Amino acid sequence: MKTYKLKDKMFEICLGLFFFIGISLTIWDNSSKENLIGTSKGYKGPIEVEVTLRGEKIIGIKILKENDTEGIKEKAFRGIINGVITKQSIAIDSIAGASYSSVGLKKAILNAVEPKKILNIEEVQPYLEVTSDFFDND
């Protein structure tokens, strides 16, 4: 009879520990994230993004606002977001056929994280250019 009660108590203690650890990790995980907002000019208007950082690492990018061309922007946005998160840099090539959307998204990301100084501006500058003065007319 004592063994059964001891097993019940051990189970309750273990369950309580797992619950406590789970809540603690969730609180720690959420508190270490920081969301930053950045904007830039896209092909057909402003692009606004929310960049999520954990420390100095980009762990998420969410597009909050954009008006670029349907059917073209999706591939560009998906490719740029995946590339930035994977490479931890915006020094990635623009998506062919969607240069303005690609550069606009990269500039919005850069504008969001620039206060944190986690990206080397000189390194990424060549990746922020389109062969016209479209972005220089802001």
PDB file of C-alpha atoms in Angstrom:
ATOM      1  CA  MET A   1       0.000   0.000   0.000  1.00  0.00           C
ATOM      2  CA  LYS A   2       2.835   2.465   0.791  1.00  0.00           C
ATOM      3  CA  THR A   3       4.496   1.785  -2.558  1.00  0.00           C
ATOM      4  CA  TYR A   4       1.341   2.775  -4.411  1.00  0.00           C
ATOM      5  CA  LYS A   5       1.086   6.068  -2.516  1.00  0.00           C
ATOM      6  CA  LEU A   6       4.762   6.766  -3.107  1.00  0.00           C
ATOM      7  CA  LYS A   7       4.279   6.221  -6.855  1.00  0.00           C
ATOM      8  CA  ASP A   8       1.297   8.593  -6.824  1.00  0.00           C
ATOM      9  CA  LYS A   9       3.312  11.253  -5.003  1.00  0.00           C
ATOM     10  CA  MET A  10       6.259  10.843  -7.355  1.00  0.00           C
ATOM     11  CA  PHE A  11       3.922  11.154 -10.320  1.00  0.00           C
ATOM     12  CA  GLU A  12       2.376  14.330  -8.871  1.00  0.00           C
ATOM     13  CA  ILE A  13       5.804  15.820  -8.181  1.00  0.00           C
ATOM     14  CA  CYS A  14       7.058  15.002 -11.688  1.00  0.00           C
ATOM     15  CA  LEU A  15       3.888  16.370 -13.251  1.00  0.00           C
ATOM     16  CA  GLY A  16       4.244  19.567 -11.219  1.00  0.00           C
ATOM     17  CA  LEU A  17       7.899  19.953 -12.262  1.00  0.00           C
ATOM     18  CA  PHE A  18       7.096  19.467 -15.948  1.00  0.00           C
ATOM     19  CA  PHE A  19       4.288  22.015 -15.677  1.00  0.00           C
ATOM     20  CA  PHE A  20       6.552  24.527 -13.882  1.00  0.00           C
ATOM     21  CA  ILE A  21       9.407  24.040 -16.359  1.00  0.00           C
ATOM     22  CA  GLY A  22       7.034  24.380 -19.319  1.00  0.00           C
ATOM     23  CA  ILE A  23       5.617  27.659 -18.031  1.00  0.00           C
ATOM     24  CA  SER A  24       9.091  28.962 -17.182  1.00  0.00           C
ATOM     25  CA  LEU A  25      10.430  28.190 -20.666  1.00  0.00           C
ATOM     26  CA  THR A  26       7.406  29.835 -22.296  1.00  0.00           C
ATOM     27  CA  ILE A  27       7.870  32.996 -20.239  1.00  0.00           C
ATOM     28  CA  TRP A  28      11.626  33.047 -20.948  1.00  0.00           C
ATOM     29  CA  ASP A  29      11.085  32.398 -24.644  1.00  0.00           C
ATOM     30  CA  ASN A  30       8.578  35.248 -25.045  1.00  0.00           C
ATOM     31  CA  SER A  31      10.520  37.716 -22.947  1.00  0.00           C
ATOM     32  CA  SER A  32      13.694  37.298 -24.977  1.00  0.00           C
ATOM     33  CA  LYS A  33      12.009  38.227 -28.254  1.00  0.00           C
ATOM     34  CA  GLU A  34      11.849  41.747 -29.623  1.00  0.00           C
ATOM     35  CA  ASN A  35       9.652  42.955 -32.481  1.00  0.00           C
ATOM     36  CA  LEU A  36      10.791  45.881 -34.611  1.00  0.00           C
ATOM     37  CA  ILE A  37       8.867  47.694 -37.350  1.00  0.00           C
ATOM     38  CA  GLY A  38      10.444  48.952 -40.569  1.00  0.00           C
ATOM     39  CA  THR A  39       9.122  50.524 -43.754  1.00  0.00           C
ATOM     40  CA  SER A  40      10.369  51.270 -47.242  1.00  0.00           C
ATOM     41  CA  LYS A  41       9.027  51.912 -50.699  1.00  0.00           C
ATOM     42  CA  GLY A  42       7.904  48.891 -52.690  1.00  0.00           C
ATOM     43  CA  TYR A  43       6.884  48.690 -56.338  1.00  0.00           C
ATOM     44  CA  LYS A  44       3.368  50.079 -55.775  1.00  0.00           C
ATOM     45  CA  GLY A  45       3.650  51.800 -52.427  1.00  0.00           C
ATOM     46  CA  PRO A  46       5.027  51.310 -48.940  1.00  0.00           C
ATOM     47  CA  ILE A  47       6.091  47.975 -47.529  1.00  0.00           C
ATOM     48  CA  GLU A  48       5.870  47.656 -43.741  1.00  0.00           C
ATOM     49  CA  VAL A  49       7.403  44.701 -41.902  1.00  0.00           C
ATOM     50  CA  GLU A  50       7.705  43.410 -38.387  1.00  0.00           C
ATOM     51  CA  VAL A  51      11.049  41.754 -37.714  1.00  0.00           C
ATOM     52  CA  THR A  52      11.327  39.484 -34.692  1.00  0.00           C
ATOM     53  CA  LEU A  53      14.720  39.209 -33.019  1.00  0.00           C
ATOM     54  CA  ARG A  54      16.014  36.924 -30.331  1.00  0.00           C
ATOM     55  CA  GLY A  55      19.164  38.616 -29.169  1.00  0.00           C
ATOM     56  CA  GLU A  56      20.928  39.591 -32.380  1.00  0.00           C
ATOM     57  CA  LYS A  57      19.354  36.835 -34.480  1.00  0.00           C
ATOM     58  CA  ILE A  58      16.456  37.424 -36.884  1.00  0.00           C
ATOM     59  CA  ILE A  59      13.938  34.662 -36.171  1.00  0.00           C
ATOM     60  CA  GLY A  60      10.892  35.968 -38.024  1.00  0.00           C
ATOM     61  CA  ILE A  61       9.714  38.508 -40.576  1.00  0.00           C
ATOM     62  CA  LYS A  62       6.070  39.375 -41.049  1.00  0.00           C
ATOM     63  CA  ILE A  63       4.773  41.663 -43.791  1.00  0.00           C
ATOM     64  CA  LEU A  64       2.252  44.036 -42.250  1.00  0.00           C
ATOM     65  CA  LYS A  65       1.452  46.222 -45.257  1.00  0.00           C
ATOM     66  CA  GLU A  66       2.191  46.164 -48.990  1.00  0.00           C
ATOM     67  CA  ASN A  67       0.454  46.839 -52.303  1.00  0.00           C
ATOM     68  CA  ASP A  68       2.743  45.168 -54.816  1.00  0.00           C
ATOM     69  CA  THR A  69       1.589  43.150 -57.839  1.00  0.00           C
ATOM     70  CA  GLU A  70      -0.311  39.937 -57.092  1.00  0.00           C
ATOM     71  CA  GLY A  71       1.282  36.863 -58.619  1.00  0.00           C
ATOM     72  CA  ILE A  72       4.749  38.432 -58.644  1.00  0.00           C
ATOM     73  CA  LYS A  73       5.302  39.619 -55.087  1.00  0.00           C
ATOM     74  CA  GLU A  74       4.621  36.259 -53.403  1.00  0.00           C
ATOM     75  CA  LYS A  75       7.698  34.526 -54.813  1.00  0.00           C
ATOM     76  CA  ALA A  76       9.862  37.571 -54.074  1.00  0.00           C
ATOM     77  CA  PHE A  77       8.626  38.019 -50.512  1.00  0.00           C
ATOM     78  CA  ARG A  78       8.913  34.309 -49.693  1.00  0.00           C
ATOM     79  CA  GLY A  79      12.416  34.100 -51.208  1.00  0.00           C
ATOM     80  CA  ILE A  80      13.717  37.230 -49.494  1.00  0.00           C
ATOM     81  CA  ILE A  81      12.265  36.319 -46.087  1.00  0.00           C
ATOM     82  CA  ASN A  82      13.649  32.767 -46.233  1.00  0.00           C
ATOM     83  CA  GLY A  83      17.035  34.045 -47.412  1.00  0.00           C
ATOM     84  CA  VAL A  84      17.326  36.716 -44.716  1.00  0.00           C
ATOM     85  CA  ILE A  85      16.407  34.325 -41.902  1.00  0.00           C
ATOM     86  CA  THR A  86      18.694  31.578 -43.225  1.00  0.00           C
ATOM     87  CA  LYS A  87      21.673  33.819 -43.976  1.00  0.00           C
ATOM     88  CA  GLN A  88      21.071  36.368 -41.177  1.00  0.00           C
ATOM     89  CA  SER A  89      21.799  39.061 -43.724  1.00  0.00           C
ATOM     90  CA  ILE A  90      20.048  41.031 -46.439  1.00  0.00           C
ATOM     91  CA  ALA A  91      23.091  40.523 -48.658  1.00  0.00           C
ATOM     92  CA  ILE A  92      21.052  38.246 -50.908  1.00  0.00           C
ATOM     93  CA  ASP A  93      20.116  38.591 -54.551  1.00  0.00           C
ATOM     94  CA  SER A  94      16.780  40.082 -55.525  1.00  0.00           C
ATOM     95  CA  ILE A  95      14.199  37.816 -57.096  1.00  0.00           C
ATOM     96  CA  ALA A  96      14.163  38.053 -60.908  1.00  0.00           C
ATOM     97  CA  GLY A  97      11.061  39.800 -62.211  1.00  0.00           C
ATOM     98  CA  ALA A  98      10.347  41.401 -58.843  1.00  0.00           C
ATOM     99  CA  SER A  99      13.379  43.602 -58.280  1.00  0.00           C
ATOM    100  CA  TYR A 100      11.510  46.577 -56.805  1.00  0.00           C
ATOM    101  CA  SER A 101       9.504  44.392 -54.419  1.00  0.00           C
ATOM    102  CA  SER A 102      12.675  42.517 -53.401  1.00  0.00           C
ATOM    103  CA  VAL A 103      14.703  45.660 -52.754  1.00  0.00           C
ATOM    104  CA  GLY A 104      11.790  47.360 -50.993  1.00  0.00           C
ATOM    105  CA  LEU A 105      11.390  44.398 -48.651  1.00  0.00           C
ATOM    106  CA  LYS A 106      15.124  44.242 -47.912  1.00  0.00           C
ATOM    107  CA  LYS A 107      15.189  47.978 -47.177  1.00  0.00           C
ATOM    108  CA  ALA A 108      12.179  47.663 -44.854  1.00  0.00           C
ATOM    109  CA  ILE A 109      13.933  44.848 -42.971  1.00  0.00           C
ATOM    110  CA  LEU A 110      17.118  46.915 -42.769  1.00  0.00           C
ATOM    111  CA  ASN A 111      15.177  49.944 -41.495  1.00  0.00           C
ATOM    112  CA  ALA A 112      13.611  47.787 -38.773  1.00  0.00           C
ATOM    113  CA  VAL A 113      16.880  46.338 -37.448  1.00  0.00           C
ATOM    114  CA  GLU A 114      19.191  49.293 -38.134  1.00  0.00           C
ATOM    115  CA  PRO A 115      18.962  50.685 -34.552  1.00  0.00           C
ATOM    116  CA  LYS A 116      20.280  47.326 -33.281  1.00  0.00           C
ATOM    117  CA  LYS A 117      23.378  47.509 -35.547  1.00  0.00           C
ATOM    118  CA  ILE A 118      23.208  43.787 -36.367  1.00  0.00           C
ATOM    119  CA  LEU A 119      23.746  44.190 -40.119  1.00  0.00           C
ATOM    120  CA  ASN A 120      26.837  45.584 -41.822  1.00  0.00           C
ATOM    121  CA  ILE A 121      25.557  48.469 -43.986  1.00  0.00           C
ATOM    122  CA  GLU A 122      28.585  48.458 -46.320  1.00  0.00           C
ATOM    123  CA  GLU A 123      28.222  44.720 -46.920  1.00  0.00           C
ATOM    124  CA  VAL A 124      24.547  44.943 -47.884  1.00  0.00           C
ATOM    125  CA  GLN A 125      24.596  48.170 -49.913  1.00  0.00           C
ATOM    126  CA  PRO A 126      25.106  46.486 -53.323  1.00  0.00           C
ATOM    127  CA  TYR A 127      22.058  44.302 -52.630  1.00  0.00           C
ATOM    128  CA  LEU A 128      19.838  47.349 -52.110  1.00  0.00           C
ATOM    129  CA  GLU A 129      20.107  48.734 -55.610  1.00  0.00           C
ATOM    130  CA  VAL A 130      17.889  48.491 -58.658  1.00  0.00           C
ATOM    131  CA  THR A 131      19.200  49.635 -62.021  1.00  0.00           C
ATOM    132  CA  SER A 132      17.021  52.764 -61.973  1.00  0.00           C
ATOM    133  CA  ASP A 133      16.560  55.690 -59.639  1.00  0.00           C
ATOM    134  CA  PHE A 134      13.137  54.421 -58.482  1.00  0.00           C
ATOM    135  CA  PHE A 135      14.154  54.277 -54.825  1.00  0.00           C
ATOM    136  CA  ASP A 136      16.144  57.500 -54.886  1.00  0.00           C
ATOM    137  CA  ASN A 137      13.017  59.608 -55.437  1.00  0.00           C
ATOM    138  CA  ASP A 138      11.586  59.139 -51.912  1.00  0.00           C
TER     139      ASP A 138
END
